[in-house]
CSV table of C-alpha atoms and ligand atoms in Angstrom, one decimal:
chain,number,residue,atom,x,y,z
R,1,MET,CA,11.3,53.2,27.0
R,2,SER,CA,12.0,56.1,24.7
R,3,GLY,CA,14.7,58.8,25.4
R,4,THR,CA,12.1,61.5,25.8
R,5,THR,CA,10.2,59.4,28.4
R,6,ALA,CA,13.3,58.8,30.4
R,7,LEU,CA,14.2,62.5,30.4
R,8,GLU,CA,10.6,63.4,31.5
R,9,LEU,CA,10.8,60.8,34.3
R,10,ALA,CA,14.2,62.0,35.4
R,11,ALA,CA,12.8,65.6,35.4
R,12,ALA,CA,9.6,64.4,37.2
R,13,GLY,CA,11.7,62.7,39.8
R,14,ARG,CA,13.1,66.2,40.7
R,15,ALA,CA,9.8,68.0,40.3
R,16,ALA,CA,6.9,68.6,42.6
R,17,PRO,CA,4.6,65.5,43.3
R,18,ARG,CA,1.7,67.0,41.1
R,19,GLU,CA,4.0,67.4,38.1
R,20,ARG,CA,5.5,63.9,38.6
R,21,ALA,CA,2.0,62.4,38.7
R,22,ALA,CA,1.1,64.2,35.4
R,23,ALA,CA,4.2,62.8,33.7
R,24,LEU,CA,3.4,59.3,34.9
R,25,ARG,CA,-0.2,59.6,33.4
R,26,ARG,CA,1.3,60.7,30.1
R,27,LEU,CA,3.6,57.8,30.1
R,28,ALA,CA,0.7,55.3,30.8
R,29,ARG,CA,-1.3,56.8,28.0
R,30,ARG,CA,1.5,56.4,25.5
R,31,ARG,CA,2.0,52.8,26.6
R,32,THR,CA,-1.7,52.0,26.1
R,33,ALA,CA,-1.7,53.6,22.6
R,34,LEU,CA,1.4,51.6,21.6
R,35,PHE,CA,-0.1,48.3,22.9
R,36,GLY,CA,-3.3,49.1,21.0
R,37,ALA,CA,-1.4,49.8,17.8
R,38,VAL,CA,0.4,46.4,18.1
R,39,VAL,CA,-2.9,44.5,18.6
R,40,VAL,CA,-4.5,46.2,15.6
R,41,ALA,CA,-1.5,45.5,13.4
R,42,LEU,CA,-1.4,41.8,14.4
R,43,THR,CA,-5.1,41.4,13.8
R,44,VAL,CA,-4.8,42.9,10.4
R,45,ALA,CA,-1.8,40.7,9.6
R,46,VAL,CA,-3.7,37.5,10.7
R,47,ALA,CA,-6.8,38.5,8.8
R,48,LEU,CA,-4.8,39.1,5.6
R,49,ALA,CA,-2.9,35.8,6.0
R,50,ALA,CA,-5.9,33.7,6.9
R,51,PRO,CA,-6.9,32.6,3.3
R,52,TRP,CA,-3.5,31.0,2.8
R,53,VAL,CA,-3.1,29.6,6.3
R,54,ALA,CA,-6.6,28.3,7.0
R,55,PRO,CA,-6.6,25.4,4.4
R,56,PHE,CA,-3.6,23.7,6.0
R,57,ASP,CA,-4.4,21.6,8.9
R,58,PRO,CA,-0.9,20.7,10.1
R,59,TYR,CA,-2.2,18.2,12.7
R,60,ALA,CA,-4.2,16.3,10.2
R,61,GLN,CA,-1.4,16.4,7.6
R,62,ASP,CA,1.2,15.3,10.0
R,63,LEU,CA,-0.9,12.4,11.3
R,64,ALA,CA,-1.9,11.3,7.8
R,65,HIS,CA,1.8,11.2,6.7
R,66,ARG,CA,2.7,9.2,9.7
R,67,LEU,CA,0.1,6.6,8.7
R,68,ARG,CA,1.9,6.1,5.4
R,69,PRO,CA,2.8,2.5,4.8
R,70,PRO,CA,6.6,2.1,4.6
R,71,GLY,CA,7.8,2.1,1.0
R,72,TRP,CA,4.3,2.4,-0.4
R,73,ARG,CA,3.5,4.6,-3.3
R,74,ASP,CA,0.4,6.3,-1.9
R,75,PRO,CA,1.9,8.4,0.9
R,76,ALA,CA,-1.3,9.2,2.7
R,77,GLY,CA,-3.1,5.9,3.3
R,78,GLY,CA,-4.3,7.1,6.7
R,79,LEU,CA,-6.5,9.6,4.9
R,80,HIS,CA,-9.1,6.9,4.6
R,81,VAL,CA,-9.9,7.7,8.2
R,82,LEU,CA,-10.7,11.3,7.2
R,83,GLY,CA,-12.7,10.2,4.2
R,84,THR,CA,-10.5,12.1,1.8
R,85,ASP,CA,-7.5,11.6,-0.5
R,86,ARG,CA,-4.2,13.4,-0.6
R,87,ALA,CA,-5.4,16.2,-2.7
R,88,GLY,CA,-8.4,16.6,-0.4
R,89,LEU,CA,-6.2,16.8,2.6
R,90,TYR,CA,-4.1,19.6,1.2
R,91,ALA,CA,-7.3,21.5,0.1
R,92,ARG,CA,-9.0,21.0,3.5
R,93,GLN,CA,-10.7,24.1,4.8
R,94,ASP,CA,-11.9,22.5,8.0
R,95,ARG,CA,-9.9,21.4,11.0
R,96,LEU,CA,-10.4,17.9,12.5
R,97,ASP,CA,-13.6,17.6,14.5
R,98,ALA,CA,-13.5,15.6,17.8
R,99,ARG,CA,-14.6,12.3,16.1
R,100,GLN,CA,-12.0,12.6,13.3
R,101,ALA,CA,-9.2,13.4,15.8
R,102,ARG,CA,-10.2,10.4,17.9
R,103,GLU,CA,-10.3,8.1,14.9
R,104,LEU,CA,-7.1,9.4,13.5
R,105,GLY,CA,-5.4,9.0,16.9
R,106,ARG,CA,-6.6,5.4,17.2
R,107,ALA,CA,-5.4,4.6,13.7
R,108,LEU,CA,-2.0,6.1,14.5
R,109,CYS,CA,-1.8,3.9,17.7
R,110,GLN,CA,-2.5,0.8,15.6
R,111,ARG,CA,0.0,1.8,13.0
R,112,CYS,CA,2.6,2.3,15.7
R,113,ALA,CA,1.8,-1.1,17.0
R,114,GLY,CA,2.6,-2.6,13.5
R,115,VAL,CA,-1.0,-3.0,12.1
R,116,PRO,CA,-0.6,-2.7,8.3
R,117,ILE,CA,-2.3,0.4,6.8
R,118,GLN,CA,-4.3,-1.9,4.6
R,119,HIS,CA,-6.0,-3.5,7.6
R,120,LEU,CA,-7.0,0.0,8.7
R,121,THR,CA,-8.4,1.0,5.3
R,122,GLY,CA,-9.6,-2.5,4.3
R,123,GLU,CA,-8.3,-2.1,0.8
R,124,GLN,CA,-5.2,-2.2,-1.4
R,125,ALA,CA,-4.6,-0.9,-4.9
R,126,PHE,CA,-3.2,-3.4,-7.4
R,127,ARG,CA,-2.7,-2.4,-11.0
R,128,ARG,CA,-6.0,-1.0,-12.1
R,129,LEU,CA,-8.0,-2.5,-9.3
R,130,THR,CA,-8.8,-1.7,-5.7
R,131,LEU,CA,-9.0,-5.0,-3.8
R,132,GLU,CA,-10.6,-5.6,-0.4
R,133,VAL,CA,-8.1,-7.0,2.1
R,134,ARG,CA,-8.8,-8.7,5.4
R,135,PRO,CA,-6.6,-9.9,8.3
R,136,GLY,CA,-5.8,-13.6,7.6
R,137,VAL,CA,-5.2,-13.1,3.9
R,138,PHE,CA,-2.0,-12.0,2.3
R,139,ILE,CA,-1.9,-8.3,1.3
R,140,PRO,CA,-0.9,-7.9,-2.3
R,141,ARG,CA,2.5,-6.2,-2.9
R,142,PRO,CA,3.4,-3.7,-5.6
R,143,GLU,CA,6.3,-5.9,-6.8
R,144,THR,CA,3.8,-8.6,-7.8
R,145,GLU,CA,2.5,-6.2,-10.4
R,146,ILE,CA,5.7,-7.2,-12.3
R,147,LEU,CA,4.6,-10.8,-12.3
R,148,VAL,CA,1.3,-9.8,-13.8
R,149,GLU,CA,3.2,-7.8,-16.5
R,150,VAL,CA,5.3,-10.9,-17.4
R,151,ALA,CA,2.2,-13.1,-17.3
R,152,LEU,CA,0.2,-10.8,-19.6
R,153,ALA,CA,3.1,-10.6,-22.0
R,154,ALA,CA,3.4,-14.4,-22.1
R,155,VAL,CA,-0.2,-14.7,-23.5
R,156,ARG,CA,-0.2,-11.5,-25.5
R,157,ASP,CA,-0.5,-13.4,-28.8
R,158,VAL,CA,-2.9,-16.1,-27.5
R,159,GLU,CA,-6.5,-15.6,-28.3
R,160,ALA,CA,-8.9,-16.3,-25.3
R,161,PRO,CA,-6.1,-17.8,-23.2
R,162,VAL,CA,-6.7,-20.2,-20.3
R,163,VAL,CA,-4.9,-18.8,-17.2
R,164,VAL,CA,-4.5,-20.3,-13.7
R,165,ASP,CA,-3.4,-18.3,-10.7
R,166,VAL,CA,-2.1,-20.7,-8.0
R,167,GLY,CA,-2.2,-19.4,-4.4
R,168,THR,CA,-4.5,-16.5,-5.3
R,169,GLY,CA,-4.9,-14.8,-1.8
R,170,THR,CA,-7.2,-11.8,-2.4
R,171,GLY,CA,-7.4,-12.8,-6.0
R,172,ALA,CA,-5.0,-10.0,-7.0
R,173,ILE,CA,-3.2,-11.7,-9.9
R,174,ALA,CA,-6.2,-13.6,-11.3
R,175,LEU,CA,-8.4,-10.5,-11.1
R,176,ALA,CA,-5.8,-8.1,-12.7
R,177,ILE,CA,-5.3,-10.6,-15.6
R,178,LYS,CA,-9.1,-10.9,-16.1
R,179,ASP,CA,-9.4,-7.1,-15.9
R,180,GLU,CA,-6.7,-6.5,-18.5
R,181,ARG,CA,-7.5,-9.6,-20.7
R,182,PRO,CA,-11.3,-9.8,-20.6
R,183,ASP,CA,-11.2,-12.6,-23.2
R,184,ALA,CA,-9.2,-14.9,-20.9
R,185,THR,CA,-10.7,-17.8,-19.0
R,186,VAL,CA,-9.2,-17.3,-15.5
R,187,LEU,CA,-9.2,-19.9,-12.7
R,188,ALA,CA,-7.6,-19.4,-9.3
R,189,THR,CA,-6.8,-21.8,-6.4
R,190,ASP,CA,-5.8,-21.3,-2.8
R,191,VAL,CA,-5.4,-23.8,0.0
R,192,ALA,CA,-6.7,-21.3,2.6
R,193,PRO,CA,-10.6,-21.0,2.8
R,194,GLU,CA,-10.3,-17.4,4.0
R,195,ALA,CA,-8.4,-16.5,0.8
R,196,VAL,CA,-10.9,-18.4,-1.4
R,197,GLU,CA,-13.8,-16.5,0.2
R,198,LEU,CA,-12.1,-13.1,-0.1
R,199,ALA,CA,-11.0,-13.7,-3.7
R,200,ARG,CA,-14.6,-14.7,-4.6
R,201,ALA,CA,-15.9,-11.6,-2.8
R,202,ASN,CA,-13.4,-9.4,-4.7
R,203,ALA,CA,-14.4,-11.0,-8.0
R,204,ALA,CA,-18.1,-10.4,-7.4
R,205,ARG,CA,-17.6,-6.8,-6.2
R,206,LEU,CA,-15.4,-6.0,-9.2
R,207,GLY,CA,-17.7,-7.8,-11.6
R,208,LEU,CA,-14.8,-9.9,-12.9
R,209,GLU,CA,-15.5,-13.6,-13.8
R,210,VAL,CA,-12.8,-15.7,-12.1
R,211,ASP,CA,-13.4,-19.3,-11.0
R,212,VAL,CA,-11.9,-19.6,-7.5
R,213,ARG,CA,-11.4,-23.1,-6.1
R,214,GLU,CA,-10.1,-24.3,-2.8
R,215,GLY,CA,-7.2,-26.8,-2.7
R,216,ASP,CA,-3.6,-27.6,-3.1
R,217,LEU,CA,-1.7,-26.1,-6.1
R,218,LEU,CA,-3.4,-27.2,-9.4
R,219,GLY,CA,-5.3,-30.0,-7.7
R,220,PRO,CA,-8.7,-28.3,-7.8
R,221,LEU,CA,-8.7,-27.7,-11.6
R,222,PRO,CA,-11.4,-29.5,-13.6
R,223,GLU,CA,-9.9,-32.5,-15.3
R,224,GLU,CA,-11.0,-31.4,-18.8
R,225,LEU,CA,-8.5,-28.5,-18.7
R,226,ARG,CA,-5.6,-30.9,-18.6
R,227,GLY,CA,-3.3,-30.0,-21.5
R,228,TRP,CA,-5.3,-26.9,-22.4
R,229,VAL,CA,-3.9,-24.3,-20.0
R,230,ASP,CA,-1.9,-21.5,-21.6
R,231,LEU,CA,-0.4,-20.0,-18.5
R,232,VAL,CA,0.2,-21.0,-14.9
R,233,VAL,CA,1.1,-18.0,-12.7
R,234,SER,CA,1.9,-18.1,-9.0
R,235,ASN,CA,3.3,-16.0,-6.2
R,236,PRO,CA,3.8,-18.8,-3.7
R,237,PRO,CA,5.0,-18.5,-0.1
R,238,TYR,CA,8.8,-18.1,-0.3
R,239,VAL,CA,10.2,-16.5,2.8
R,240,PRO,CA,12.9,-18.7,4.3
R,241,PRO,CA,12.3,-19.6,8.0
R,242,GLU,CA,15.6,-18.0,9.0
R,243,GLU,CA,14.3,-14.6,7.7
R,244,TYR,CA,10.9,-14.8,9.3
R,245,GLU,CA,11.8,-13.6,12.8
R,246,ASP,CA,13.4,-10.4,11.5
R,247,LEU,CA,10.5,-9.3,9.3
R,248,PRO,CA,8.8,-6.1,10.3
R,249,PRO,CA,5.4,-6.4,12.1
R,250,GLU,CA,3.5,-5.1,9.1
R,251,VAL,CA,4.8,-8.2,7.1
R,252,LYS,CA,4.2,-10.6,10.0
R,253,ALA,CA,0.6,-9.5,10.0
R,254,ASP,CA,0.2,-11.7,6.9
R,255,PRO,CA,-0.6,-15.4,7.7
R,256,PRO,CA,2.6,-17.3,8.1
R,257,GLU,CA,1.3,-20.0,5.7
R,258,ALA,CA,1.2,-17.3,3.0
R,259,LEU,CA,4.8,-16.2,3.7
R,260,LEU,CA,6.9,-19.2,4.8
R,261,GLY,CA,8.3,-21.4,2.1
R,262,GLY,CA,11.4,-22.7,0.3
R,263,THR,CA,12.2,-24.2,-3.1
R,264,GLU,CA,10.1,-27.3,-2.5
R,265,VAL,CA,6.9,-25.5,-3.6
R,266,TYR,CA,8.5,-24.5,-7.0
R,267,GLU,CA,9.5,-28.2,-7.6
R,268,ARG,CA,5.9,-29.3,-7.0
R,269,LEU,CA,4.5,-26.4,-9.0
R,270,ALA,CA,6.8,-27.0,-12.0
R,271,ALA,CA,5.9,-30.7,-12.0
R,272,GLU,CA,2.2,-30.1,-11.8
R,273,ALA,CA,2.2,-27.2,-14.3
R,274,GLU,CA,4.0,-29.4,-16.8
R,275,ARG,CA,1.0,-31.8,-16.7
R,276,TRP,CA,-1.7,-29.1,-17.1
R,277,LEU,CA,-0.1,-26.8,-19.7
R,278,ARG,CA,-0.4,-27.2,-23.4
R,279,ASP,CA,2.7,-27.5,-25.5
R,280,GLY,CA,4.2,-24.0,-25.7
R,281,GLY,CA,2.3,-22.9,-22.5
R,282,ALA,CA,4.1,-20.8,-19.9
R,283,LEU,CA,4.9,-20.9,-16.2
R,284,ALA,CA,5.6,-17.6,-14.4
R,285,VAL,CA,6.5,-17.5,-10.7
R,286,GLU,CA,7.4,-14.8,-8.3
R,287,ILE,CA,10.6,-15.6,-6.3
R,288,HIS,CA,12.7,-14.4,-3.3
R,289,ALA,CA,15.4,-12.0,-4.5
R,290,GLU,CA,18.1,-14.5,-3.6
R,291,ALA,CA,16.4,-17.5,-5.3
R,292,GLY,CA,16.7,-16.5,-9.0
R,293,GLU,CA,19.2,-19.1,-10.1
R,294,THR,CA,17.9,-21.9,-7.9
R,295,VAL,CA,14.3,-21.5,-9.1
R,296,ALA,CA,15.5,-21.1,-12.7
R,297,GLY,CA,17.4,-24.3,-12.3
R,298,ILE,CA,14.2,-26.1,-11.1
R,299,LEU,CA,12.2,-24.9,-14.1
R,300,ARG,CA,15.0,-25.8,-16.6
R,301,ARG,CA,14.4,-29.5,-15.8
R,302,ALA,CA,11.1,-29.4,-17.7
R,303,PHE,CA,10.8,-26.0,-19.3
R,304,MET,CA,12.8,-24.1,-22.0
R,305,ASP,CA,13.9,-20.5,-22.5
R,306,VAL,CA,13.9,-20.0,-18.7
R,307,ARG,CA,14.5,-16.3,-17.8
R,308,VAL,CA,14.8,-14.4,-14.6
R,309,ARG,CA,13.2,-11.0,-14.6
R,310,GLN,CA,14.2,-8.2,-12.2
R,311,ASP,CA,11.9,-5.8,-10.3
R,312,LEU,CA,12.2,-2.0,-10.4
R,313,ALA,CA,14.8,-2.2,-7.6
R,314,GLY,CA,17.0,-4.5,-9.8
R,315,ARG,CA,16.4,-7.6,-7.7
R,316,ASP,CA,15.5,-10.9,-9.2
R,317,ARG,CA,11.7,-11.2,-8.9
R,318,VAL,CA,10.1,-13.4,-11.5
R,319,VAL,CA,11.1,-16.6,-13.3
R,320,LEU,CA,9.4,-17.5,-16.6
R,321,GLY,CA,9.7,-20.7,-18.6
R,322,TRP,CA,8.0,-22.4,-21.6
R,323,ARG,CA,6.7,-25.9,-21.8
R,324,PRO,CA,8.4,-27.6,-24.9
I,1,SAM,C1,2.4,-15.0,-1.0
I,1,SAM,S1,0.7,-15.3,-0.9
I,1,SAM,C2,0.3,-14.7,-2.5
I,1,SAM,C3,-1.2,-14.2,-2.6
I,1,SAM,C4,-1.5,-13.6,-4.0
I,1,SAM,N1,-1.2,-14.4,-5.1
I,1,SAM,C5,-0.7,-12.3,-4.1
I,1,SAM,O1,0.2,-12.2,-4.9
I,1,SAM,O2,-1.1,-11.3,-3.5
I,1,SAM,C6,0.7,-17.0,-1.2
I,1,SAM,C7,-0.7,-17.6,-1.2
I,1,SAM,O3,-0.6,-19.0,-1.5
I,1,SAM,C8,-1.5,-19.8,-0.8
I,1,SAM,N2,-0.9,-21.1,-0.7
I,1,SAM,C9,0.1,-21.6,0.1
I,1,SAM,N3,0.3,-22.9,-0.2
I,1,SAM,C10,-0.5,-23.3,-1.1
I,1,SAM,C11,-0.8,-24.5,-1.8
I,1,SAM,N4,-0.1,-25.6,-1.5
I,1,SAM,N5,-1.8,-24.5,-2.7
I,1,SAM,C12,-2.5,-23.4,-3.0
I,1,SAM,N6,-2.3,-22.2,-2.4
I,1,SAM,C13,-1.3,-22.2,-1.5
I,1,SAM,C14,-1.5,-19.0,0.6
I,1,SAM,O4,-2.7,-19.4,1.3
I,1,SAM,C15,-1.5,-17.6,0.1
I,1,SAM,O5,-2.8,-17.1,-0.1
């Protein structure tokens, strides 16, 4: 209340009833005018700010960011639900409609329950490819791209190399190699029929010629390749049983047969690879961060120039050796 109004009221309190009523009417008129001015000012402010405020949909952005897979490079995997990408989200003009809100909410519930984002989107980027993923088949990890890098370097100077990916899962390693070395003959094996089916589907969808075979390690290879293989590459199951229980639910969503393993698989792989590789051929394997020296020791029994390569986090990740 202004000072003038207070004085008028005080005066009106001592004045005759007619004058007091007139003072109260004046006061009501001033209040109405003031309220109207505030409403008009707010409306103008909102109208002026709208072009900058409207594109941001904080609800959609917040949910999409919560759907981000932990430690993954693309921070907005949940945007698949909205049928957009990260840039599209920030440029959005429209708010969520009821269906989108329901779908995003459902996806958020699944994420909170530990369903990997890749099982919601049905895909995973790997090097230059986008692979289809399905429950029941190991989801390719970004650190495995280092193994592909090492594998490609190992056959850099080999014309039309023959490459075998053992335990191919979605086909990630085999397909990335074929994509980046179209002159290579690439074969892949997996013991799991679901993986073989998915790797073949990925190969067909991407138009990459990879011969995917079902069976144990190098067993399914055609006999005529014996002694002709330039490179054996593998990301075998290597999580020790004592670590399995403490893995996050996203990781446990992968089939246990694709995760659980020890050094025994490297012993078998090295022994088999030695029989299929040509002289001077290479074996490259992904390893558990704590297993560098153990696996290097296994390869040194039959391979030379055995090296351990670190990933971007500085952890031992790949062991490479050469057949004499
Ligand atoms: C850690 S996953 C790797 C999948 C894929 N190479 C990748 O990096 O995304 C291990 C894969 O090896 C397969 N596997 C396990 N034991 C095998 C064996 N003895 N012979 C062939 N494949 C095997 C599993 O089915 C699984 O698909």
